[in-house]
Structures are given as structure tokens and as C-alpha cells.
GROMACS .gro file of C-alpha atoms in nm:
model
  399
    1UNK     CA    1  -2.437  -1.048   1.576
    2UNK     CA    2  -2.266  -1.115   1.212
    3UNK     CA    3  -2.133  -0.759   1.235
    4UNK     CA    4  -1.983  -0.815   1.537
    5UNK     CA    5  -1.825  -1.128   1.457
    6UNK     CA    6  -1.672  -0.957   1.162
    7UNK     CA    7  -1.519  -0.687   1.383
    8UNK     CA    8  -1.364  -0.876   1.638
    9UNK     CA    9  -1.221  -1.088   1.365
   10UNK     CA   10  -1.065  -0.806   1.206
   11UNK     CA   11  -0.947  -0.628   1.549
   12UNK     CA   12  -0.792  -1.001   1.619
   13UNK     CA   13  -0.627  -1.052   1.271
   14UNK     CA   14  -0.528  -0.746   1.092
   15UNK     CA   15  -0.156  -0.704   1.048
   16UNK     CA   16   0.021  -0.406   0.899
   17UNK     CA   17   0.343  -0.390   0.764
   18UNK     CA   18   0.364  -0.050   0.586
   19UNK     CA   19   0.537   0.246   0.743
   20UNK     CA   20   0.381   0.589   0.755
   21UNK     CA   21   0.340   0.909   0.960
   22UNK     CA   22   0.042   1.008   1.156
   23UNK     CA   23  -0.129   1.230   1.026
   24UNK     CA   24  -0.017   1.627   1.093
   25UNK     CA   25  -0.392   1.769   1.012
   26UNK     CA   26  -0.737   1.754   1.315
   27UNK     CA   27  -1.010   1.562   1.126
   28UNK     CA   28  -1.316   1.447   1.267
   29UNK     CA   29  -1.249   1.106   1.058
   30UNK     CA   30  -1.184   0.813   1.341
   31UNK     CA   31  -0.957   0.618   0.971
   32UNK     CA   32  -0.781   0.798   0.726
   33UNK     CA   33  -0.521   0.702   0.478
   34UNK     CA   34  -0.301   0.913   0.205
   35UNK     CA   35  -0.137   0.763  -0.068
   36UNK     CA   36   0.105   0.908  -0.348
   37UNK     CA   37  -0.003   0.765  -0.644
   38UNK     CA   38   0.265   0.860  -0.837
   39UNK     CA   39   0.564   0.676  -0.592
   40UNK     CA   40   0.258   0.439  -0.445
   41UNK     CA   41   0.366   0.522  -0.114
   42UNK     CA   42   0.121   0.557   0.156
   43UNK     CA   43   0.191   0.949   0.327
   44UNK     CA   44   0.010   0.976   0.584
   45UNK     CA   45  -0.244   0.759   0.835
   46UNK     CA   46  -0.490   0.769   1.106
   47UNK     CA   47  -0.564   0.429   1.185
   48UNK     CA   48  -0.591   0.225   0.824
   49UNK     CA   49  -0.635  -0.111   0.932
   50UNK     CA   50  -0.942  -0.053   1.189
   51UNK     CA   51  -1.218  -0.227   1.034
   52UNK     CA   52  -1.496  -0.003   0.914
   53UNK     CA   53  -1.819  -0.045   0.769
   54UNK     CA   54  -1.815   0.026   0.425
   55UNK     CA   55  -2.179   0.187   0.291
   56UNK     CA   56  -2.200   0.314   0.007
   57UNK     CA   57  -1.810   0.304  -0.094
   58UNK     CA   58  -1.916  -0.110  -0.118
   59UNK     CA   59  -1.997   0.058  -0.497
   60UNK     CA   60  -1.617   0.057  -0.584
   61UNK     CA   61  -1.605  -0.300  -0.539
   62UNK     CA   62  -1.928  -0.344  -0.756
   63UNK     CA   63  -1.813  -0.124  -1.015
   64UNK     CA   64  -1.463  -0.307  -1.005
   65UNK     CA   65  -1.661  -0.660  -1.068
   66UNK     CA   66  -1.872  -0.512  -1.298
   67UNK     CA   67  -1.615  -0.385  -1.540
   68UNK     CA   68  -1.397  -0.705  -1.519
   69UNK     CA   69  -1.698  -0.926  -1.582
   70UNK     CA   70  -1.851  -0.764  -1.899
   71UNK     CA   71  -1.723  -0.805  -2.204
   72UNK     CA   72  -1.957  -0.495  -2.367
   73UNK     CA   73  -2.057  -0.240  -2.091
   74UNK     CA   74  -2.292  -0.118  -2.419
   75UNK     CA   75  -2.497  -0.366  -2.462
   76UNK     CA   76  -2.855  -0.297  -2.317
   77UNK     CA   77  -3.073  -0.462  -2.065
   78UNK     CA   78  -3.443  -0.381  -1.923
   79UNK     CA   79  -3.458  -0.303  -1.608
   80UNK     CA   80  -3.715  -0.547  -1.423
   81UNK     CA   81  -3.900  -0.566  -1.056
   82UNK     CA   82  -3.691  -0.749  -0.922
   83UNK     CA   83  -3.418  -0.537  -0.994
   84UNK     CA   84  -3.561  -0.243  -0.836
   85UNK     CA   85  -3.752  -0.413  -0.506
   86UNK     CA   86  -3.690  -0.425  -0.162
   87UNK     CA   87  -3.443  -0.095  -0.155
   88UNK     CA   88  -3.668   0.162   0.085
   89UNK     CA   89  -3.462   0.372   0.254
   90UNK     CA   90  -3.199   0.328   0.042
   91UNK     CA   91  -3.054   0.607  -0.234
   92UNK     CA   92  -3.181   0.528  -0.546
   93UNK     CA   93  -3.139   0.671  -0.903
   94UNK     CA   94  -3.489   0.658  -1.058
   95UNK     CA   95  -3.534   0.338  -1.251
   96UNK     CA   96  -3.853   0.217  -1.344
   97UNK     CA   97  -3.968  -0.115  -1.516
   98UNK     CA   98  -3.938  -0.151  -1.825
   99UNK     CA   99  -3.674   0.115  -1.836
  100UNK     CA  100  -3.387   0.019  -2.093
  101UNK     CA  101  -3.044   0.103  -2.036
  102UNK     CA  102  -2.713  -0.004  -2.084
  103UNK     CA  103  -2.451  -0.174  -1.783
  104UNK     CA  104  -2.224   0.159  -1.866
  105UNK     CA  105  -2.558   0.370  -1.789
  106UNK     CA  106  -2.636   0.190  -1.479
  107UNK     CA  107  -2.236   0.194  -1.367
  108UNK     CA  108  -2.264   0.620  -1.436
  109UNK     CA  109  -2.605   0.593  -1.196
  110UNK     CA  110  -2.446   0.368  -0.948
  111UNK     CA  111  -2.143   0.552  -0.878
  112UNK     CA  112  -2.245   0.947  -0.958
  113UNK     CA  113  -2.574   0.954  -0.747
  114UNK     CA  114  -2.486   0.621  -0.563
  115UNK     CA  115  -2.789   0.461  -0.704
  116UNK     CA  116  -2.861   0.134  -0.524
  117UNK     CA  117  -3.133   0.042  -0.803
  118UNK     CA  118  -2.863   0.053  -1.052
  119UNK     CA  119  -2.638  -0.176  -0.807
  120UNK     CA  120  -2.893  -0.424  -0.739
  121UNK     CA  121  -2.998  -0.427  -1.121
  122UNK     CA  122  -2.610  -0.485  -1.217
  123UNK     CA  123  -2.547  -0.765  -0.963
  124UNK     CA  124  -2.818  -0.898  -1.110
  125UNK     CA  125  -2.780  -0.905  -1.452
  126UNK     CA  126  -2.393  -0.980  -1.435
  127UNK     CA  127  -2.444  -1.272  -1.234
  128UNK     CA  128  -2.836  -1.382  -1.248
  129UNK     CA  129  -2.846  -1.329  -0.872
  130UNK     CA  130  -2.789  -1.108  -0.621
  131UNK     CA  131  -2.607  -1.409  -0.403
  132UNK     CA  132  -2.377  -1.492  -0.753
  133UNK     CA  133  -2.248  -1.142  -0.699
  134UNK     CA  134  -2.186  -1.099  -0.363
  135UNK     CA  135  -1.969  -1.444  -0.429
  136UNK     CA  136  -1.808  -1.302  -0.733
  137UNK     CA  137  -1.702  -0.951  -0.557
  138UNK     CA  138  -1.543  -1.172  -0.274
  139UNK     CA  139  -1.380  -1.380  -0.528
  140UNK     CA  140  -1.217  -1.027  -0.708
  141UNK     CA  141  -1.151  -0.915  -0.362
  142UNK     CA  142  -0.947  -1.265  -0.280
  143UNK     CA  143  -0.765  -1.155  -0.584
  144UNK     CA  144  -0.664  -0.837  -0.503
  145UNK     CA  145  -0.548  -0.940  -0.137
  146UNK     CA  146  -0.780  -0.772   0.078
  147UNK     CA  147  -0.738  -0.994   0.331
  148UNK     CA  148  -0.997  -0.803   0.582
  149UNK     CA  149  -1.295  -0.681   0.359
  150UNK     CA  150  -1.603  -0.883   0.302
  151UNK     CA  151  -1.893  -0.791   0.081
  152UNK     CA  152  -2.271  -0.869   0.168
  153UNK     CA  153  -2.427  -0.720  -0.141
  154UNK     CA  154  -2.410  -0.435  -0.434
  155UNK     CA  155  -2.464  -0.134  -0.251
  156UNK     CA  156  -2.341  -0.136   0.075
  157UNK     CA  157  -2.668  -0.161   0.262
  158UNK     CA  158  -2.611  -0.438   0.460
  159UNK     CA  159  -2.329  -0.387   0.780
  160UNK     CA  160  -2.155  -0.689   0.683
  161UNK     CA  161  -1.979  -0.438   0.361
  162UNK     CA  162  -1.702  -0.451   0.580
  163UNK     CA  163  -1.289  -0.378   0.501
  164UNK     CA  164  -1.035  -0.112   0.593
  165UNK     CA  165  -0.930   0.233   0.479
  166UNK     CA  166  -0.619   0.090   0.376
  167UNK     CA  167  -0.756  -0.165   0.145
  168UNK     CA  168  -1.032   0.033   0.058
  169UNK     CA  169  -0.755   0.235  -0.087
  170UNK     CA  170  -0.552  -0.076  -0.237
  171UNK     CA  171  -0.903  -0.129  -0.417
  172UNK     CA  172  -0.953   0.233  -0.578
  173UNK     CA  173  -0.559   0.233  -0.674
  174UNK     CA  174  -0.670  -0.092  -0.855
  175UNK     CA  175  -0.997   0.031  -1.003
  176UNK     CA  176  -0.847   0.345  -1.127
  177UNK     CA  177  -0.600   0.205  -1.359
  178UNK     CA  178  -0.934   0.066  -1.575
  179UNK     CA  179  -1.000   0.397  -1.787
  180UNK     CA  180  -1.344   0.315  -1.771
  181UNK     CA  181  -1.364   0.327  -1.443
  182UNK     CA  182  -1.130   0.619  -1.389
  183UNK     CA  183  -1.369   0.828  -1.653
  184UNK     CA  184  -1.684   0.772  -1.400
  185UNK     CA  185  -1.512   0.842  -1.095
  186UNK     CA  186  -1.403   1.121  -1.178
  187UNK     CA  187  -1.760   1.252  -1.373
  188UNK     CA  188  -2.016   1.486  -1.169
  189UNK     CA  189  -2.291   1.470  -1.439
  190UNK     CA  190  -2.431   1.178  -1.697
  191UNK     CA  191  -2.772   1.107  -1.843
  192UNK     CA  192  -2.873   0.768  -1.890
  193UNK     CA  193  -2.984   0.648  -2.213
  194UNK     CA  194  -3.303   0.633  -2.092
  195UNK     CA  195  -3.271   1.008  -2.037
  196UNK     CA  196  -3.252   1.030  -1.634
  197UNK     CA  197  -2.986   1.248  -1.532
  198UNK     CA  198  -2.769   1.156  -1.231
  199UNK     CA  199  -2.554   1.385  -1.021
  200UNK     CA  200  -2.272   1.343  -0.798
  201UNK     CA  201  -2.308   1.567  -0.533
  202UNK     CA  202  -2.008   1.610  -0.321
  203UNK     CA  203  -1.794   1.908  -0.529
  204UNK     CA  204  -2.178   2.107  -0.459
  205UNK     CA  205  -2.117   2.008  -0.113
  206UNK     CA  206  -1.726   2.177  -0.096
  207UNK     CA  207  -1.874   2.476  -0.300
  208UNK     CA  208  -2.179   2.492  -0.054
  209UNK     CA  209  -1.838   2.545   0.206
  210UNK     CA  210  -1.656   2.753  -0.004
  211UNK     CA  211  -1.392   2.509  -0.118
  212UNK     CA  212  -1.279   2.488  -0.473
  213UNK     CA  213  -1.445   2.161  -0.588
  214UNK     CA  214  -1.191   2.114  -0.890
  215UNK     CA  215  -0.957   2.049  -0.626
  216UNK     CA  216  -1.096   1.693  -0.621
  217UNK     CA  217  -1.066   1.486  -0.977
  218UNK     CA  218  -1.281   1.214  -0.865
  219UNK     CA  219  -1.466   1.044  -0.571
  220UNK     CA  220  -1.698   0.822  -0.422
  221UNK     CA  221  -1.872   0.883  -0.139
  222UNK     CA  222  -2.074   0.695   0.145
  223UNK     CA  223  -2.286   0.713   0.462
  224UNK     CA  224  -2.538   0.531   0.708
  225UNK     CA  225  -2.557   0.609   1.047
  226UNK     CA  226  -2.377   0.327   1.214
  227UNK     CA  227  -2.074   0.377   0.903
  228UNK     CA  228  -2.054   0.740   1.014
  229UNK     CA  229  -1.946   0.946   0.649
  230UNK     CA  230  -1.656   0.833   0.426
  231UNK     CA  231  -1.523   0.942   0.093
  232UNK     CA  232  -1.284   0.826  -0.153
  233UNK     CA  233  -1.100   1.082  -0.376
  234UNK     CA  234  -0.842   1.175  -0.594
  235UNK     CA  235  -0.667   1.507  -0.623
  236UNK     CA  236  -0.390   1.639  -0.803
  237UNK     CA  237  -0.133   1.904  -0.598
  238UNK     CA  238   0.163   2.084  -0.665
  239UNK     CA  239   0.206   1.780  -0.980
  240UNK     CA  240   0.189   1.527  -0.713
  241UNK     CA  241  -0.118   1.250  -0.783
  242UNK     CA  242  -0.273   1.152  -0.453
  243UNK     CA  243  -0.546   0.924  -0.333
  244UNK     CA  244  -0.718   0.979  -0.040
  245UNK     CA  245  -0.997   0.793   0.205
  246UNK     CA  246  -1.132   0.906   0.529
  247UNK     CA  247  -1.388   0.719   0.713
  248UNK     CA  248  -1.623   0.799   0.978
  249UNK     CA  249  -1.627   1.140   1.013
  250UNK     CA  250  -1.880   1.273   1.251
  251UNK     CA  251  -2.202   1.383   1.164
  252UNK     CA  252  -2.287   1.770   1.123
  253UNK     CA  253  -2.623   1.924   1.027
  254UNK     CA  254  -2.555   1.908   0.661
  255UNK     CA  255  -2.362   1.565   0.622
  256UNK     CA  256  -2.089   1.729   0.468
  257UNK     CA  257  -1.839   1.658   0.744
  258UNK     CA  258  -1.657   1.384   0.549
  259UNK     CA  259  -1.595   1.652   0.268
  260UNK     CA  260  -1.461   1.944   0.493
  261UNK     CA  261  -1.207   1.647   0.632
  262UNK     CA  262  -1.095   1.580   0.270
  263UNK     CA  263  -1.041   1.967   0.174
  264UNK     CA  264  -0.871   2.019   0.526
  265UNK     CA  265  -0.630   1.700   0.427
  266UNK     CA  266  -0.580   1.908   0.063
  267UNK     CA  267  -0.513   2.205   0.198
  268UNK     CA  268  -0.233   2.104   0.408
  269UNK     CA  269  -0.115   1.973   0.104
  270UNK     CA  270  -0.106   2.255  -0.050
  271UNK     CA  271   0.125   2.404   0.212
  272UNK     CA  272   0.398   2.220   0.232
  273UNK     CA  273   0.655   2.096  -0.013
  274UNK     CA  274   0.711   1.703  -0.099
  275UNK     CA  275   0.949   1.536  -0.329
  276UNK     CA  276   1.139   1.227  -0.320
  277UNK     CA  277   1.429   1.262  -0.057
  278UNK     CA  278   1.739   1.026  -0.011
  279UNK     CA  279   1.737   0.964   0.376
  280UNK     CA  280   1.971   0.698   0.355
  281UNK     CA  281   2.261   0.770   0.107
  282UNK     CA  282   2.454   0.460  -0.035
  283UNK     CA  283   2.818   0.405   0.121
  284UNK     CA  284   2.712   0.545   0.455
  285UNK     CA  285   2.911   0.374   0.721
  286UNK     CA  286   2.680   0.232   0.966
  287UNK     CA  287   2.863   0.093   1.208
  288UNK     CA  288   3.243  -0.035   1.266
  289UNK     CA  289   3.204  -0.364   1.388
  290UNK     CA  290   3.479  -0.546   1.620
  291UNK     CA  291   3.618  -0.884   1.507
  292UNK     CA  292   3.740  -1.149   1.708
  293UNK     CA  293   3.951  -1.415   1.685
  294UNK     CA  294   4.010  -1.302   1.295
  295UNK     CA  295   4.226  -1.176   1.055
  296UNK     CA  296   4.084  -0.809   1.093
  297UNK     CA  297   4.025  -0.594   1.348
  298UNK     CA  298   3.679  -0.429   1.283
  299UNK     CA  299   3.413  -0.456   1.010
  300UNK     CA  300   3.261  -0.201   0.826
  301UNK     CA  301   2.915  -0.206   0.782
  302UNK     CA  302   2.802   0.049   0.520
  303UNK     CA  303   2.462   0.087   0.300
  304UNK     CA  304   2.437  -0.069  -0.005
  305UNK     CA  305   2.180   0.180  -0.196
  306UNK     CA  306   1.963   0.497  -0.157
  307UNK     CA  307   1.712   0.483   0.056
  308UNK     CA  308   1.445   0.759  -0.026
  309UNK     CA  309   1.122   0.836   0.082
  310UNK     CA  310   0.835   1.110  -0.051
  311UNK     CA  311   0.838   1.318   0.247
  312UNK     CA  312   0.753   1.726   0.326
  313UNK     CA  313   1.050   1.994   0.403
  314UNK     CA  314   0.955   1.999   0.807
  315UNK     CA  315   0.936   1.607   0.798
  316UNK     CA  316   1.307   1.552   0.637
  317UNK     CA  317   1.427   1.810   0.931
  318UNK     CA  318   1.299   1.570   1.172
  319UNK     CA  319   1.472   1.234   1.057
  320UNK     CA  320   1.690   1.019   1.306
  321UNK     CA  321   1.823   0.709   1.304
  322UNK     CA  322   1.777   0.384   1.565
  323UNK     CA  323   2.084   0.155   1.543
  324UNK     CA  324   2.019  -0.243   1.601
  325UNK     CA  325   2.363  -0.366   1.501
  326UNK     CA  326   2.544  -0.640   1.615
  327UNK     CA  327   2.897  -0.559   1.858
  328UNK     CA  328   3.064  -0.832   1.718
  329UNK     CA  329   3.135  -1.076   1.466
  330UNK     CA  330   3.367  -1.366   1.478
  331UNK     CA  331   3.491  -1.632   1.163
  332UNK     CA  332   3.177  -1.830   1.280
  333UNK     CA  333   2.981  -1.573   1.086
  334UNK     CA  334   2.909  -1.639   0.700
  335UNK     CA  335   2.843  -1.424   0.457
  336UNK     CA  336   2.449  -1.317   0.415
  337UNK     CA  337   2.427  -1.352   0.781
  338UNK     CA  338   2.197  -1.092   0.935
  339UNK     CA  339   2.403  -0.840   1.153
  340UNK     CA  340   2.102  -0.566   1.240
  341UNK     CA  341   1.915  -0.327   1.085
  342UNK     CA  342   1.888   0.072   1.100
  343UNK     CA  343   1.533   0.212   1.208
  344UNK     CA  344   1.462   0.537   1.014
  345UNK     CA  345   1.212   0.790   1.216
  346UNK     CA  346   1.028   1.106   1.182
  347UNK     CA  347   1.003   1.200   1.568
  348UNK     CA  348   0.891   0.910   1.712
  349UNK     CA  349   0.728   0.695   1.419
  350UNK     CA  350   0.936   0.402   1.199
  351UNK     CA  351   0.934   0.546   0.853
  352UNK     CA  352   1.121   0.290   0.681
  353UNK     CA  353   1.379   0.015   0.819
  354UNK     CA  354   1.730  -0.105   0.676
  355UNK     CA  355   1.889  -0.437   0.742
  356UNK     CA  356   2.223  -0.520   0.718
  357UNK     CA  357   2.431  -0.798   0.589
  358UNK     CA  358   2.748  -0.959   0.579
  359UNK     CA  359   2.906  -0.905   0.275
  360UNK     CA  360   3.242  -1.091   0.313
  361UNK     CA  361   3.396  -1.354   0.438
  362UNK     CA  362   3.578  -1.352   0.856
  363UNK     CA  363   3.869  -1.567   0.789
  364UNK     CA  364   3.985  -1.688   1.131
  365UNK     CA  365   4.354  -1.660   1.243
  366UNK     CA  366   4.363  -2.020   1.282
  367UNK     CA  367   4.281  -2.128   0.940
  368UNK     CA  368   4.511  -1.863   0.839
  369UNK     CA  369   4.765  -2.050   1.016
  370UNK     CA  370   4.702  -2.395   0.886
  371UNK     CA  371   4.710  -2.219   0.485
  372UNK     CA  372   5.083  -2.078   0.542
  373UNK     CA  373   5.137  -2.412   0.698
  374UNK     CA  374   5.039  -2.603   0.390
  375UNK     CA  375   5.178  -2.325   0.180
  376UNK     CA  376   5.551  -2.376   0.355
  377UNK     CA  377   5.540  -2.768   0.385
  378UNK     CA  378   5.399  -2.692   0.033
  379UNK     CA  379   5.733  -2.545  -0.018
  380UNK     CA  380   5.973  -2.743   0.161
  381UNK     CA  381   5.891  -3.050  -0.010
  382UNK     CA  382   5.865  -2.886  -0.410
  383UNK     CA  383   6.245  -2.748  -0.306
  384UNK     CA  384   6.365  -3.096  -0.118
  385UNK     CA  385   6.259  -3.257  -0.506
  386UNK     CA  386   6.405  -2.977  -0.669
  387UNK     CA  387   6.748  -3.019  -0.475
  388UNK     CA  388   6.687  -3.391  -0.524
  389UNK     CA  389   6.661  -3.377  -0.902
  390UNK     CA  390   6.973  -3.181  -0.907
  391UNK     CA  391   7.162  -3.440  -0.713
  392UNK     CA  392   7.052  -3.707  -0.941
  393UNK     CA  393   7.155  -3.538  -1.235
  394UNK     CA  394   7.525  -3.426  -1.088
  395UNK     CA  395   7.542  -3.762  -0.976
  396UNK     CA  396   7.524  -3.886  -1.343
  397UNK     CA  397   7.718  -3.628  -1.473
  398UNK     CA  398   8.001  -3.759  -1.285
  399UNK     CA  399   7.941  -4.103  -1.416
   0.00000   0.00000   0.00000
């Protein structure tokens, strides 16, 4: 019942406002997003703001907390029963009682072999209770703005780990400018103080498929049946940084199907060209407008600055513009005033939007009429002194 409360509220409530294409590649993956890193400009999307359940990529968020939380990520801590209970079923890395390790071991275990004893056991410790935690990674969340992700505990066990692929992707742009973080997401092997050894096992997964698996520089992945399979990653192509989340890909006999999505993403990526491309260039006239009842005839609307946008060579090809521009302005309009904006489209979809603005002033014809007036009587009566001043000094020249 929760769960469902939590999706209709997010199928009631989310609201996006950022512009992106669809994306050009068949995934399995029902949410998908792509963002440049380097420009932080989302690329591509395949529904971003559907809420999803969140599994094991909850971990991010607990990792996130974690690392803003503890002052030393060294210092050690023994691993008790209570950190370690009531997690059957559940992906765990091998603690045992007694065990001692530090927070940075148990963040390593957490993240590389998605160790839910090593979450629990950190939510613990950071805050003295697991229901401390789940507060505190709400709290960080309210922070960050993710307006439509709640957390229910450390490792994503419980349904309630809902949010979005596009804010589960706000959240990993965040994490990854930590170092500390960036250096585990982006490690396959670790062993624990303790001397366990954890593995992160999705680049044997793309080998297992034949895929290059240095093609991804770091990840997190995540699955339960009713979250379907999900993972986070990082890449770098052609010098271009990207970050990239798909959720709920369908299940396939070796549930790898979430991985095959990602390298099918990469290698489209690989194909095409993007840079940073003006699609609206500065002094562009965008419309002539008419002007009544003024001391001009038209109006020119033109753009005030470049408008670019990191898009592939087949994608520029296919830009056109939507014009929402006023007819007609008249001396009643002041300057500021909102005359219309430009839509800018790839095919069919709203890549970015430009609004335009008055820039001057409409003087009408009338007050042009009552300035000359004033400016003639002006004149009339500084030459009607003038001529008076003269007469008054004849006049006493004569006396």
C-alpha cells in the first residue's frame, strides 16, 4: 500500500522542465537518461521522471551520506549483530562479528559487491540507528532537490527506495565530484582490512557479452524483481564525459540485460559525432514586427546571444524553428515586455526555447506631437523675450 501511495504521488506531482531528445537507440530499459558531464546537459531520455524503485542504486545515496557525515572514513569500527541481522535474501559482503574494519572498507564493500551488511553496518554506526539514517539520507536528499525520491533504508531493500532516473542522475553528478567517492565508483576490486575481497561484477558481465568493459569508468548497479535491473555509469567517448542511468530493463536468463542496454547506449555513441553547436546565432532577425499608432513602422526583433546546444551531426540537420511572436506592438508596450518566444526542435521534440523582449522604447505619434509642441511654444516665447529685450534696450538708446 505505501508503495503505491508513493507512485501515484509521483505520477501526480512530477514536473519536468529540461529539454531533451528521445532517445535514437531500442533498449529494453522502460527509464533512461544521458547526461554530458562535461556541458551538464542532459542528451538523451526515455522517460526520466517516471518514478522507479530504486534497489540497490539506494547505495549512492548511502554512500553520498556517508562521506558527508564522517569526518575520518579511516577510523575503525567492529562490526556487531546487529549490524549484520535480519538481511536474508539480501546481497551481502561477508562480515562477521567481531570483524574490524574501517567506514572506507565498508563504503568499498557496499558499493563494489553491493554489500547490504556493509550498508546496514554504516547506517548504523554513522547515525546509531538504522531510522537516524534513513532521516539523515532524506535530509541530504532535501538538499540536493530531489523533490521525488524517498529513502526507506541503506540498501535499497525495502520498495519505498523510491526516485527517478533523472534525479538518480542529479545524485551521482553530485556524488562524483567527492574524489572519494569517484575513486570507489569507479574500482572493480578492494580487500577490506579485514582481508575479504569484494568484487564488482558488472565489466565481467559486458566481457561475459563480449563488450569491452573499460568502456565503462565506473558504476553502480541494482536489481529485485519488482525494480526490474538498473545501472548507473560513467563512460568516457570520443573526449566527451558522460553519465548514464537506465532502469528497468527486462529480465534475461543471466541478469545482464541492464548491462547490454548500457553498451548498446555507448555504442551509438561511439558512432556519431557531438560537439557544441550554435543553433541560434546572435543578431538573427526573428521577426519584423508592425507598429501602430507610433513613430516607426515595424520592429525588429533579433537574438541577443548564441544559443548552442551539444548535439550529433544527423541531429543539427534536423533543427527547425516554431515562431510564437507577437503581430503587433503599439506605444502601450514598455520596454522588457514579453513579445514571444522561438521554439527550437529536432523533428518533433522542443530542444531548447528563446523568448523575446522589448528592447526599446514605442514612442507614440501623439506624444511626439505634444514634444514639438512644447519645443515651438518653447521657442516662440525665448524669441518674443529676445525681441523684447532688444526693444527695451533701443528704446533707451534713444533716450
Amino acid at each position: 500500500m505505501k508503495k503505491m501511495i508513493f507512485l501515484l504521488f509521483f505520477f501526480l506531482t512530477f514536473l519536468s522542465t529540461t529539454k531533451a531528445l528521445p532517445l535514437p537507440v531500442d533498449v529494453t530499459a522502460e527509464n533512461v537518461i544521458l547526461v554530458n558531464l562535461d556541458k551538464d546537459e542532459v542528451i538523451y531520455e526515455k522517460n526520466p521522471d517516471n518514478p522507479i524503485i530504486l534497489a540497490s542504486l539506494t547505495k549512492i545515496m548511502t554512500a553520498y551520506t556517508v562521506i558527508k557525515n564522517v569526518d575520518n572514513l579511516d577510523r575503525k569500527i567492529t562490526i556487531t549483530e546487529k549490524d549484520i541481522s535480519n538481511l536474508y535474501g539480501f546481497t551481502c559482503a561477508g562480515l562477521e562479528v567481531g570483524d574490524k574494519v574501517s567506514y572506507r572498507d565498508l563504503l568499498y564493500a557496499m558499493m563494489l559487491i553491493s554489500g547490504a551488511d556493509a550498508s546496514q553496518a554504516l547506517a548504523i554506526h554513522v547515525s546509531g540507528d538504522i531510522e537516524s539514517f534513513n532521516e539523515l539520507m532524506n535530509k541530504e536528499a532535501k538538499k540536493l532537490g530531489l523533490r521525488h525520491s524517498n529513502f526507506a533504508d541503506s540498501y535499497g531493500g525495502d520498495d519505498n527506495n523510491i526516485s527517478t532516473a533523472r534525479e538518480v542522475s542529479h545524485l551521482l553528478k553530485e556524488a562524483l565530484e567527492n574524489e572519494t567517492f569517484k575513486k570507489i565508483f569507479s574500482t572493480n576490486y578492494y580487500t577490506l582490512s579485514n582481508g575479504l575481497q569484494v568484487v564488482n561484477y558488472t565489466a565481467s558481465l559486458a566481457t561475459f557479452h563480449g563488450y569491452d568493459s573499460s568502456i565503462i569508468t565506473g558504476n553502480k548497479s541494482g536489481y529485485t524483481p519488482e525494480a526490474g535491473l538498473l545501472l548507473a555509469s560513467t563512460t568516457t567517448i570520443n573526449d566527451n564525459n558522460y553519465l548514464l542511468v537506465v532502469c528497468k530493463s527486462k529480465e534475461n536468463i543471466y541478469l545482464s540485460q541492464h548491462v547490454i542496454d548500457t553498451y548498446k547506449i555507448y555504442d551509438y555513441l561511439n558512432q556519431v559525432t557531438f560537439k557544441e553547436r550554435v543553433i541560434l546565432k546572435k543578431g538573427t532577425i526573428i521577426k519584423r514586427i508592425e507598429a501602430e499608432d507610433s513613430t516607426i513602422s515595424e520592429y525588429i526583433a533579433i537574438a541577443d546571444k548564441d544559443i548552442t546546444a551539444f548535439l550529433s551531426d544527423s541531429d543539427y540537420e534536423k533543427i527547425r524553428y516554431e515562431y510564437h511572436v507577437a503581430n503587433l506592438i503599439t506605444p502601450k508596450n514598455k520596454i522588457d515586455d514579453n513579445l514571444g518566444y522561438v521554439d527550437i526542435l529536432v523533428d518533433n521534440e522542443i530542444i531548447d526555447t528563446y523568448h523575446i523582449y522589448l528592447k526599446d522604447e514605442v514612442f507614440s505619434y501623439q506624444k511626439e506631437s505634444k514634444i514639438i509642441m512644447i519645443i515651438i511654444i518653447g521657442l516662440i516665447f525665448f524669441i518674443i523675450i529676445l525681441l523684447c529685450t532688444n526693444m527695451m534696450n533701443f528704446e533707451r538708446k534713444r533716450f
